[in-house]
Tab-separated table of C-alpha atoms in Angstrom:
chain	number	residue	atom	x	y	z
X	280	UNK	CA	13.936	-8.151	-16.728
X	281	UNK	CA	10.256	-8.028	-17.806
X	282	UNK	CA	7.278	-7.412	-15.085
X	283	UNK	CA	6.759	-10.825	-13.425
X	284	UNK	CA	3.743	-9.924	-11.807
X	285	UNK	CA	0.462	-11.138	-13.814
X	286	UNK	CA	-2.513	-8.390	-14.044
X	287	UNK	CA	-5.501	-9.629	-13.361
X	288	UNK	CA	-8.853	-9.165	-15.000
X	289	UNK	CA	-11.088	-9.705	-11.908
X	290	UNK	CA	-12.392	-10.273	-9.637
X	291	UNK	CA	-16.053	-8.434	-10.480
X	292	UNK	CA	-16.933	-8.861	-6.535
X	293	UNK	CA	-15.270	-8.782	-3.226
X	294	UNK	CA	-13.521	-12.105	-2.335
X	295	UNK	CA	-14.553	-13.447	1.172
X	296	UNK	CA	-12.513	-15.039	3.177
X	297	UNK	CA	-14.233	-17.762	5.176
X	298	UNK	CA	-11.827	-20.793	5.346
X	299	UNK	CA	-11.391	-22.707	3.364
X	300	UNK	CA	-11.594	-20.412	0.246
X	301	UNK	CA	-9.846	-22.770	-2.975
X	302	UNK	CA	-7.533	-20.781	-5.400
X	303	UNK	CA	-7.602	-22.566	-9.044
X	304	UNK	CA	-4.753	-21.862	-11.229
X	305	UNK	CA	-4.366	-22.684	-14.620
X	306	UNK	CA	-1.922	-20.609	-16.945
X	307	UNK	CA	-0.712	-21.635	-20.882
X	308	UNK	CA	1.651	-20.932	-22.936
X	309	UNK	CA	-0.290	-19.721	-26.478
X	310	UNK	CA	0.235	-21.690	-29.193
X	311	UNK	CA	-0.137	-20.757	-32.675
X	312	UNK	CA	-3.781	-22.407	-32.246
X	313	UNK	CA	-5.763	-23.249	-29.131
X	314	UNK	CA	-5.246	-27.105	-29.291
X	315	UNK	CA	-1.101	-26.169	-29.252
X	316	UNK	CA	-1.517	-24.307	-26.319
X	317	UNK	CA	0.739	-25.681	-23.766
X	318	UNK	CA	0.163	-26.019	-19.633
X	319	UNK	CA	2.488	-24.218	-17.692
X	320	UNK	CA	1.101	-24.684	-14.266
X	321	UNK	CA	-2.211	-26.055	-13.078
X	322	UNK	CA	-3.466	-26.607	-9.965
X	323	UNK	CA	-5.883	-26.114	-6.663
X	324	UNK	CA	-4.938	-25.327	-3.028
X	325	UNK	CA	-6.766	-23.591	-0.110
X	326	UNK	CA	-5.785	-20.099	0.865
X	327	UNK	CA	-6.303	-20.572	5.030
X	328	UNK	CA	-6.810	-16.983	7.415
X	329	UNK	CA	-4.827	-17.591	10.066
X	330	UNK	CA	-4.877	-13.512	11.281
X	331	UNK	CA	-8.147	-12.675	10.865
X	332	UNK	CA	-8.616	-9.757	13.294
X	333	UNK	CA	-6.130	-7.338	11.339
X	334	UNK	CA	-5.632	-7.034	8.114
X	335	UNK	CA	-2.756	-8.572	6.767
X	336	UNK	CA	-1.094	-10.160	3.303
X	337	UNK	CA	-1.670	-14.214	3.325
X	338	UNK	CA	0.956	-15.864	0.410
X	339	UNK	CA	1.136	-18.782	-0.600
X	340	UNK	CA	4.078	-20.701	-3.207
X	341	UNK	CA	3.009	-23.530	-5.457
X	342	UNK	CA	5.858	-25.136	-7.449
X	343	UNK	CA	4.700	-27.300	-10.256
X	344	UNK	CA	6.935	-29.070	-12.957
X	345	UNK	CA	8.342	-26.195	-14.953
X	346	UNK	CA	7.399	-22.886	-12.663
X	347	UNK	CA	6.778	-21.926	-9.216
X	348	UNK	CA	3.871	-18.913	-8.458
X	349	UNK	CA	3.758	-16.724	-5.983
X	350	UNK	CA	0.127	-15.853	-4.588
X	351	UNK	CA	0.000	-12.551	-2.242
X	352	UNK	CA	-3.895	-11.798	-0.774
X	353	UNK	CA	-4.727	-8.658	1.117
X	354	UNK	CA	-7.014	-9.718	3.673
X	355	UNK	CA	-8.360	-6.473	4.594
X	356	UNK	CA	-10.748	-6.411	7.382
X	357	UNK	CA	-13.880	-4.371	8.029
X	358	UNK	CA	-13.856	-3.361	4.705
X	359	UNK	CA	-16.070	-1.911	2.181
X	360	UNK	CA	-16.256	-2.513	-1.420
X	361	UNK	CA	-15.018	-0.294	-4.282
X	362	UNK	CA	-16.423	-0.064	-7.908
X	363	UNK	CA	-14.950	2.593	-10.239
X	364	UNK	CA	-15.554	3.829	-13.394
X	365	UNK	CA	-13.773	5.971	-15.685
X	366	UNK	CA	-14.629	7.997	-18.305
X	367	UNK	CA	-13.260	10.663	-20.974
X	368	UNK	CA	-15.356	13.627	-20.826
X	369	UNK	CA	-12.905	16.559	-22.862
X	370	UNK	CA	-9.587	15.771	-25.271
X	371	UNK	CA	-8.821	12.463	-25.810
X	372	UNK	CA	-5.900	10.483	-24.593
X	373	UNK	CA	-2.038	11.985	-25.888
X	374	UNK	CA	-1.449	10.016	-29.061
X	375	UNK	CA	1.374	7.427	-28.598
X	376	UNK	CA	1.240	7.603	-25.057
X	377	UNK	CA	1.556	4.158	-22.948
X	378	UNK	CA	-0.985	3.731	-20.430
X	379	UNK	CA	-1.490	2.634	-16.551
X	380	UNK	CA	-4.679	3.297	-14.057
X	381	UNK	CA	-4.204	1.897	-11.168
X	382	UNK	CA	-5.359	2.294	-7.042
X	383	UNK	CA	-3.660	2.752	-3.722
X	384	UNK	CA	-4.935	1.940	-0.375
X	385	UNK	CA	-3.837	3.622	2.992
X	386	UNK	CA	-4.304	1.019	5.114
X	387	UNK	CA	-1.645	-0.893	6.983
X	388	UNK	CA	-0.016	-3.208	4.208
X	389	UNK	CA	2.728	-2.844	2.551
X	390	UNK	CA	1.476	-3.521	-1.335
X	391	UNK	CA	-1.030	-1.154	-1.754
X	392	UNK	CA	-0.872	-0.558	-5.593
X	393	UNK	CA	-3.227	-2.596	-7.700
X	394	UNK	CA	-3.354	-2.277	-11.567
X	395	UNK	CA	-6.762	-1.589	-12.957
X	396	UNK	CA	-5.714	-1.106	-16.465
X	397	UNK	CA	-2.351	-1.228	-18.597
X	398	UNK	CA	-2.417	-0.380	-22.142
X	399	UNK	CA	0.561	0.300	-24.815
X	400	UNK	CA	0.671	3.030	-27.498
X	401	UNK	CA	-1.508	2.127	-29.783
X	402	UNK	CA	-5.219	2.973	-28.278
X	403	UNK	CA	-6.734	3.637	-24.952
X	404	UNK	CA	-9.799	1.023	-24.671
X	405	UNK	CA	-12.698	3.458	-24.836
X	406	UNK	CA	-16.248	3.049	-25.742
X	407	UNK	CA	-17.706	5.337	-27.850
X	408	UNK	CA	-19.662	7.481	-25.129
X	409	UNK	CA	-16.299	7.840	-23.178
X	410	UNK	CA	-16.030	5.142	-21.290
X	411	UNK	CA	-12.504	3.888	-20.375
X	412	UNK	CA	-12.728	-0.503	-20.362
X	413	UNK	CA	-10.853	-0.947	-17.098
X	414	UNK	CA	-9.366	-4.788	-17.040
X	415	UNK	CA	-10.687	-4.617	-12.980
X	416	UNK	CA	-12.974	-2.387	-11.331
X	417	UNK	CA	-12.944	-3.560	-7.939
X	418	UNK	CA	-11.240	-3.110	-4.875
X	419	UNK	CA	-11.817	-3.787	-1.504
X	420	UNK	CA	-10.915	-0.755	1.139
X	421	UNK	CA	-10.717	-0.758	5.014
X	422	UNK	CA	-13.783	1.613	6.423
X	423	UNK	CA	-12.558	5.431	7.388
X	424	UNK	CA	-9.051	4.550	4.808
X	425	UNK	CA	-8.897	6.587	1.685
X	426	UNK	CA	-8.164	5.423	-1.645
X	427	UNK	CA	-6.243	6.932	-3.995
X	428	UNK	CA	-6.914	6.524	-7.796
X	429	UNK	CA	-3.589	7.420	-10.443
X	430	UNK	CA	-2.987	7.623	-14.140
X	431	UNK	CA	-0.034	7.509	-15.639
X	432	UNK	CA	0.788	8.160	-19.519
X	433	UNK	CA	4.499	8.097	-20.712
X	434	UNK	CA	6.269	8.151	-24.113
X	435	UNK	CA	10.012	7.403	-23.945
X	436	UNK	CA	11.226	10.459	-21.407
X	437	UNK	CA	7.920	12.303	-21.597
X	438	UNK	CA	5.922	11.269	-17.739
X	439	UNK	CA	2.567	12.716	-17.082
X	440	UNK	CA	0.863	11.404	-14.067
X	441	UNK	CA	-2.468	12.964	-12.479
X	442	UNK	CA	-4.097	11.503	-9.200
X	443	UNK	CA	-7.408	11.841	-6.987
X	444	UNK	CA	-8.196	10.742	-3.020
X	445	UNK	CA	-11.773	9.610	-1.779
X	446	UNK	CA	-12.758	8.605	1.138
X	447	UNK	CA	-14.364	5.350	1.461
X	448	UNK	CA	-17.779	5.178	2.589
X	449	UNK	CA	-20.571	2.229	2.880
X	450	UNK	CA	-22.814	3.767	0.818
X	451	UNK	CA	-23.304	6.014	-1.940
X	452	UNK	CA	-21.202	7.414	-4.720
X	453	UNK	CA	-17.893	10.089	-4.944
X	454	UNK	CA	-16.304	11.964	-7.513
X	455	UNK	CA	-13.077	13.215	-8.700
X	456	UNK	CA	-11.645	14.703	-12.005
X	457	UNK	CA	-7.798	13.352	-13.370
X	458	UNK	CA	-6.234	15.473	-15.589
X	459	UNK	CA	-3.831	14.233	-18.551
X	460	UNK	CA	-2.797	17.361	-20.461
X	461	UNK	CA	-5.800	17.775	-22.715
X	462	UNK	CA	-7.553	14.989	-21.777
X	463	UNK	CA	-9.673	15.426	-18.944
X	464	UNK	CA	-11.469	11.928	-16.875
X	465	UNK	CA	-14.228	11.768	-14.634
X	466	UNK	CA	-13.423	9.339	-12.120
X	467	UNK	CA	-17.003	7.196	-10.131
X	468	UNK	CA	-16.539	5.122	-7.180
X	469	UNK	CA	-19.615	2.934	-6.235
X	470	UNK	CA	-19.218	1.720	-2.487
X	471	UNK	CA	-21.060	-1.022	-0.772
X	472	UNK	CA	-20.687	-3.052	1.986
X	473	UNK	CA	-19.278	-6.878	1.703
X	474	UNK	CA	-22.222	-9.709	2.361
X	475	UNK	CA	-20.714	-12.652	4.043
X	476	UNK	CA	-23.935	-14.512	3.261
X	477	UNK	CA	-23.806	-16.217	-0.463
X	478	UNK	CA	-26.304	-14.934	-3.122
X	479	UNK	CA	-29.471	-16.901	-3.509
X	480	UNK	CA	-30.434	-17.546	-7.143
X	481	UNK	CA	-34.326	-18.407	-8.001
X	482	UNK	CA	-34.385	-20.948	-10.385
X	483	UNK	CA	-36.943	-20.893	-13.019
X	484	UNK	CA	-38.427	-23.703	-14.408
């Protein structure tokens, strides 16, 4: 059975939960052009904190005509955000080798893995000055919890896995090395604390 759980690509910020907070869904089915693409669920529904003095995992189920989706948020509380950045700074990445980053949380719920980055054998998405493309970036962490940053590369049998612990903070910047045979990556977490108050945009004229 393949992976049913979807990867996603965001978000770029902490979400905030201050009710009601809409989830918008809207997954396809690729066709062999973008007017054949096909609608496999779309939809709109409010995600509602009903706990929100611990943290806790809110789901949700939507059924629509031909699937039903599961929706699982962390609501984490007192929590700090989490922006990491990863870079190749000796080797390069073991030709042929599949590909996972991901982050762990030790706080008190149960799914604490979250996938930054899943790649297959063909090429590790790196920029030319090093810089590993993660598909997310950001996390959010409970204050005085640690996270815990892995990589894992595999071919067939052949499992090498590397990981690193920080601390979260509310300010500042740590470091860590992960090791993958020959290939060495610096690992940069950015933390920050969560505003509950929205952004205020000038507008020019």
């Amino acid at each position: 059975m393949q992976e049913p759980c979807l990867v996603l690509t965001g978000p770029s910020r902490a979400v905030v939960l201050i009710d009601p907070l809409t989830i918008e869904v809207h997954l396809k089915v690729k066709g062999p052009t973008e007017l054949e693409d096909k609608t496999l669920c779309f939809f709109a529904n409010d995600i509602k904190d009903r706990s929100p003095f611990h943290s806790c995992l809110l789901h949700q189920t939507w059924t629509s005509k031909f699937s039903t989706l599961e929706f699982i948020l962390g609501h984490i509380t007192s929590s700090v955000e989490a922006t990491m950045y990863v870079r190749v700074v000796d080797g390069s990445w073991p030709d042929g080798f599949h590909g996972q980053f991901a982050v762990c949380r030790s706080t008190s719920l149960n799914h604490n893995k979250i996938v930054l980055l899943s790649f297959g054998d063909d090429k590790v998405p790196v920029s030319s000055d090093g810089v590993i493309e993660l598909s997310r970036r950001v996390v959010s962490a409970e204050v005085n919890s640690r996270l815990i940053v892995s990589v894992k590369a595999w071919q067939d049998d052949n499992i090498v896995e590397a990981r690193v612990e920080f601390s979260a903070n509310k300010s500042g910047r740590s470091f860590g090395v992960l090791d993958i045979g020959s290939c060495k990556i610096d690992v940069t977490i950015a933390w920050s604390l969560i505003s509950v108050v929205p952004e205020h945009r000038a507008w020019s004229q």
